[in-house]
Amino acid sequence: MSEENKRKTAFMMAIIVGFLDILVLYLGTIRPDHIGWAVASTGIITFLGTLMLINHLSKSTDFDKGEVRKAMTGAFIVVYFSLVSLLTLTDIGISDTELAKTIIAHFTYLVGIVVVFYFGSRAVENYLNLPQKPGK
């Protein structure tokens, strides 16, 4: 497959994943009972879609740690923004409770930890792959 066709296919895959995420969130807000399922489904769709997209763009057909790490980080961030926007911008009634505030606070810490470990593990991986200087 040529590089141009690969990029076009990747672009279409990204649009489909984004559309599915928005559709699931919209359908989840029709009834407040389904919001939890909508947020969880958004995370699963984003994780699998990002994993397929990154693997499609890579030179190898095997999954490696970097691809899974990117997909997990992307899914965590999408779920976080979905959860925050649903609890703060909609009138579903549960956003004023102490439980919702605690969930948002703890999920904010969790997303921060995931992002820090993502960039930290990349830095360590790059450091370990550097050629060693002679005499050290």
CSV table of C-alpha atoms in Angstrom, one decimal:
chain,number,residue,atom,x,y,z
A,1,MET,CA,0.0,0.0,0.0
A,2,SER,CA,1.4,3.4,-0.9
A,3,GLU,CA,2.1,6.0,1.7
A,4,GLU,CA,-0.6,8.3,0.4
A,5,ASN,CA,-3.3,5.6,0.5
A,6,LYS,CA,-2.1,4.6,4.0
A,7,ARG,CA,-2.6,8.1,5.2
A,8,LYS,CA,-6.0,8.4,3.6
A,9,THR,CA,-7.1,5.2,5.2
A,10,ALA,CA,-5.8,6.3,8.6
A,11,PHE,CA,-7.7,9.6,8.2
A,12,MET,CA,-10.9,7.8,7.5
A,13,MET,CA,-10.3,5.4,10.4
A,14,ALA,CA,-9.8,8.4,12.7
A,15,ILE,CA,-13.0,10.1,11.5
A,16,ILE,CA,-15.0,6.8,12.0
A,17,VAL,CA,-13.6,6.4,15.6
A,18,GLY,CA,-14.5,10.0,16.4
A,19,PHE,CA,-18.0,9.7,14.9
A,20,LEU,CA,-18.6,6.5,16.9
A,21,ASP,CA,-17.5,8.2,20.1
A,22,ILE,CA,-19.8,11.1,19.6
A,23,LEU,CA,-22.7,8.9,18.6
A,24,VAL,CA,-22.3,6.7,21.6
A,25,LEU,CA,-22.1,9.8,23.9
A,26,TYR,CA,-25.2,11.3,22.3
A,27,LEU,CA,-27.2,8.0,22.6
A,28,GLY,CA,-26.0,7.7,26.2
A,29,THR,CA,-27.5,11.1,27.1
A,30,ILE,CA,-31.0,10.2,25.9
A,31,ARG,CA,-31.6,8.4,29.2
A,32,PRO,CA,-29.5,9.2,32.3
A,33,ASP,CA,-29.3,5.5,33.2
A,34,HIS,CA,-27.1,4.9,30.1
A,35,ILE,CA,-24.4,7.5,30.7
A,36,GLY,CA,-22.1,5.1,32.4
A,37,TRP,CA,-22.3,2.6,29.5
A,38,ALA,CA,-21.8,5.5,27.1
A,39,VAL,CA,-18.6,6.7,28.8
A,40,ALA,CA,-17.2,3.1,29.1
A,41,SER,CA,-18.1,2.4,25.5
A,42,THR,CA,-16.3,5.5,24.4
A,43,GLY,CA,-13.2,4.3,26.1
A,44,ILE,CA,-13.3,0.9,24.5
A,45,ILE,CA,-14.0,2.3,21.0
A,46,THR,CA,-11.2,4.8,21.4
A,47,PHE,CA,-8.7,2.3,22.7
A,48,LEU,CA,-9.4,-0.3,20.0
A,49,GLY,CA,-9.7,2.4,17.2
A,50,THR,CA,-6.4,4.0,18.3
A,51,LEU,CA,-4.7,0.7,18.5
A,52,MET,CA,-5.8,-0.2,15.0
A,53,LEU,CA,-4.9,3.2,13.6
A,54,ILE,CA,-1.4,3.2,15.1
A,55,ASN,CA,-0.8,-0.3,14.0
A,56,HIS,CA,-2.0,0.5,10.5
A,57,LEU,CA,0.5,3.4,10.3
A,58,SER,CA,3.4,1.4,11.7
A,59,LYS,CA,5.9,-0.6,9.6
A,60,SER,CA,5.3,-3.8,11.5
A,61,THR,CA,2.1,-5.9,11.8
A,62,ASP,CA,2.9,-6.9,15.4
A,63,PHE,CA,1.7,-4.8,18.3
A,64,ASP,CA,4.5,-3.3,20.5
A,65,LYS,CA,4.5,-1.6,23.9
A,66,GLY,CA,4.5,1.8,22.4
A,67,GLU,CA,1.3,1.3,20.4
A,68,VAL,CA,-0.6,-0.1,23.4
A,69,ARG,CA,0.8,2.8,25.6
A,70,LYS,CA,-0.5,5.4,23.1
A,71,ALA,CA,-3.9,3.7,22.8
A,72,MET,CA,-4.3,3.5,26.6
A,73,THR,CA,-3.3,7.1,27.1
A,74,GLY,CA,-5.6,8.3,24.3
A,75,ALA,CA,-8.5,6.3,25.7
A,76,PHE,CA,-8.0,7.6,29.3
A,77,ILE,CA,-7.9,11.2,28.0
A,78,VAL,CA,-11.1,10.8,25.9
A,79,VAL,CA,-12.9,9.1,28.7
A,80,TYR,CA,-11.8,11.9,31.1
A,81,PHE,CA,-13.0,14.7,28.8
A,82,SER,CA,-16.2,12.8,28.1
A,83,LEU,CA,-16.9,12.4,31.8
A,84,VAL,CA,-16.0,15.9,32.7
A,85,SER,CA,-18.1,17.4,29.9
A,86,LEU,CA,-21.1,15.2,30.7
A,87,LEU,CA,-21.0,16.0,34.4
A,88,THR,CA,-20.4,19.7,34.0
A,89,LEU,CA,-22.2,20.7,30.8
A,90,THR,CA,-25.4,18.7,31.0
A,91,ASP,CA,-28.3,18.8,33.4
A,92,ILE,CA,-28.5,15.2,34.3
A,93,GLY,CA,-28.8,16.0,38.0
A,94,ILE,CA,-25.9,13.9,39.4
A,95,SER,CA,-23.2,16.5,38.8
A,96,ASP,CA,-24.1,18.4,42.0
A,97,THR,CA,-23.5,15.4,44.3
A,98,GLU,CA,-20.5,15.0,46.4
A,99,LEU,CA,-19.9,11.6,44.7
A,100,ALA,CA,-19.6,13.2,41.3
A,101,LYS,CA,-17.1,15.8,42.6
A,102,THR,CA,-15.0,13.1,44.2
A,103,ILE,CA,-15.1,10.9,41.0
A,104,ILE,CA,-13.9,13.9,38.9
A,105,ALA,CA,-11.2,14.8,41.4
A,106,HIS,CA,-9.8,11.2,41.6
A,107,PHE,CA,-10.1,10.6,37.9
A,108,THR,CA,-8.2,13.8,37.3
A,109,TYR,CA,-5.4,12.4,39.4
A,110,LEU,CA,-5.5,9.1,37.6
A,111,VAL,CA,-5.3,10.8,34.1
A,112,GLY,CA,-2.4,12.9,35.4
A,113,ILE,CA,-0.6,9.8,36.5
A,114,VAL,CA,-1.2,8.0,33.2
A,115,VAL,CA,0.1,11.0,31.2
A,116,VAL,CA,3.2,11.4,33.4
A,117,PHE,CA,4.0,7.7,33.1
A,118,TYR,CA,3.4,7.8,29.4
A,119,PHE,CA,6.0,10.6,28.9
A,120,GLY,CA,8.2,9.3,31.6
A,121,SER,CA,8.4,5.8,30.1
A,122,ARG,CA,9.1,7.3,26.7
A,123,ALA,CA,12.0,9.3,28.2
A,124,VAL,CA,13.4,6.2,29.9
A,125,GLU,CA,13.0,4.1,26.7
A,126,ASN,CA,14.8,6.7,24.7
A,127,TYR,CA,17.6,7.0,27.2
A,128,LEU,CA,18.1,3.2,27.3
A,129,ASN,CA,18.3,3.1,23.5
A,130,LEU,CA,21.0,5.7,23.3
A,131,PRO,CA,24.4,4.4,22.2
A,132,GLN,CA,26.8,4.1,25.2
A,133,LYS,CA,29.9,6.3,25.0
A,134,PRO,CA,33.2,4.3,25.1
A,135,GLY,CA,34.9,4.3,28.5
A,136,LYS,CA,31.7,4.4,30.5
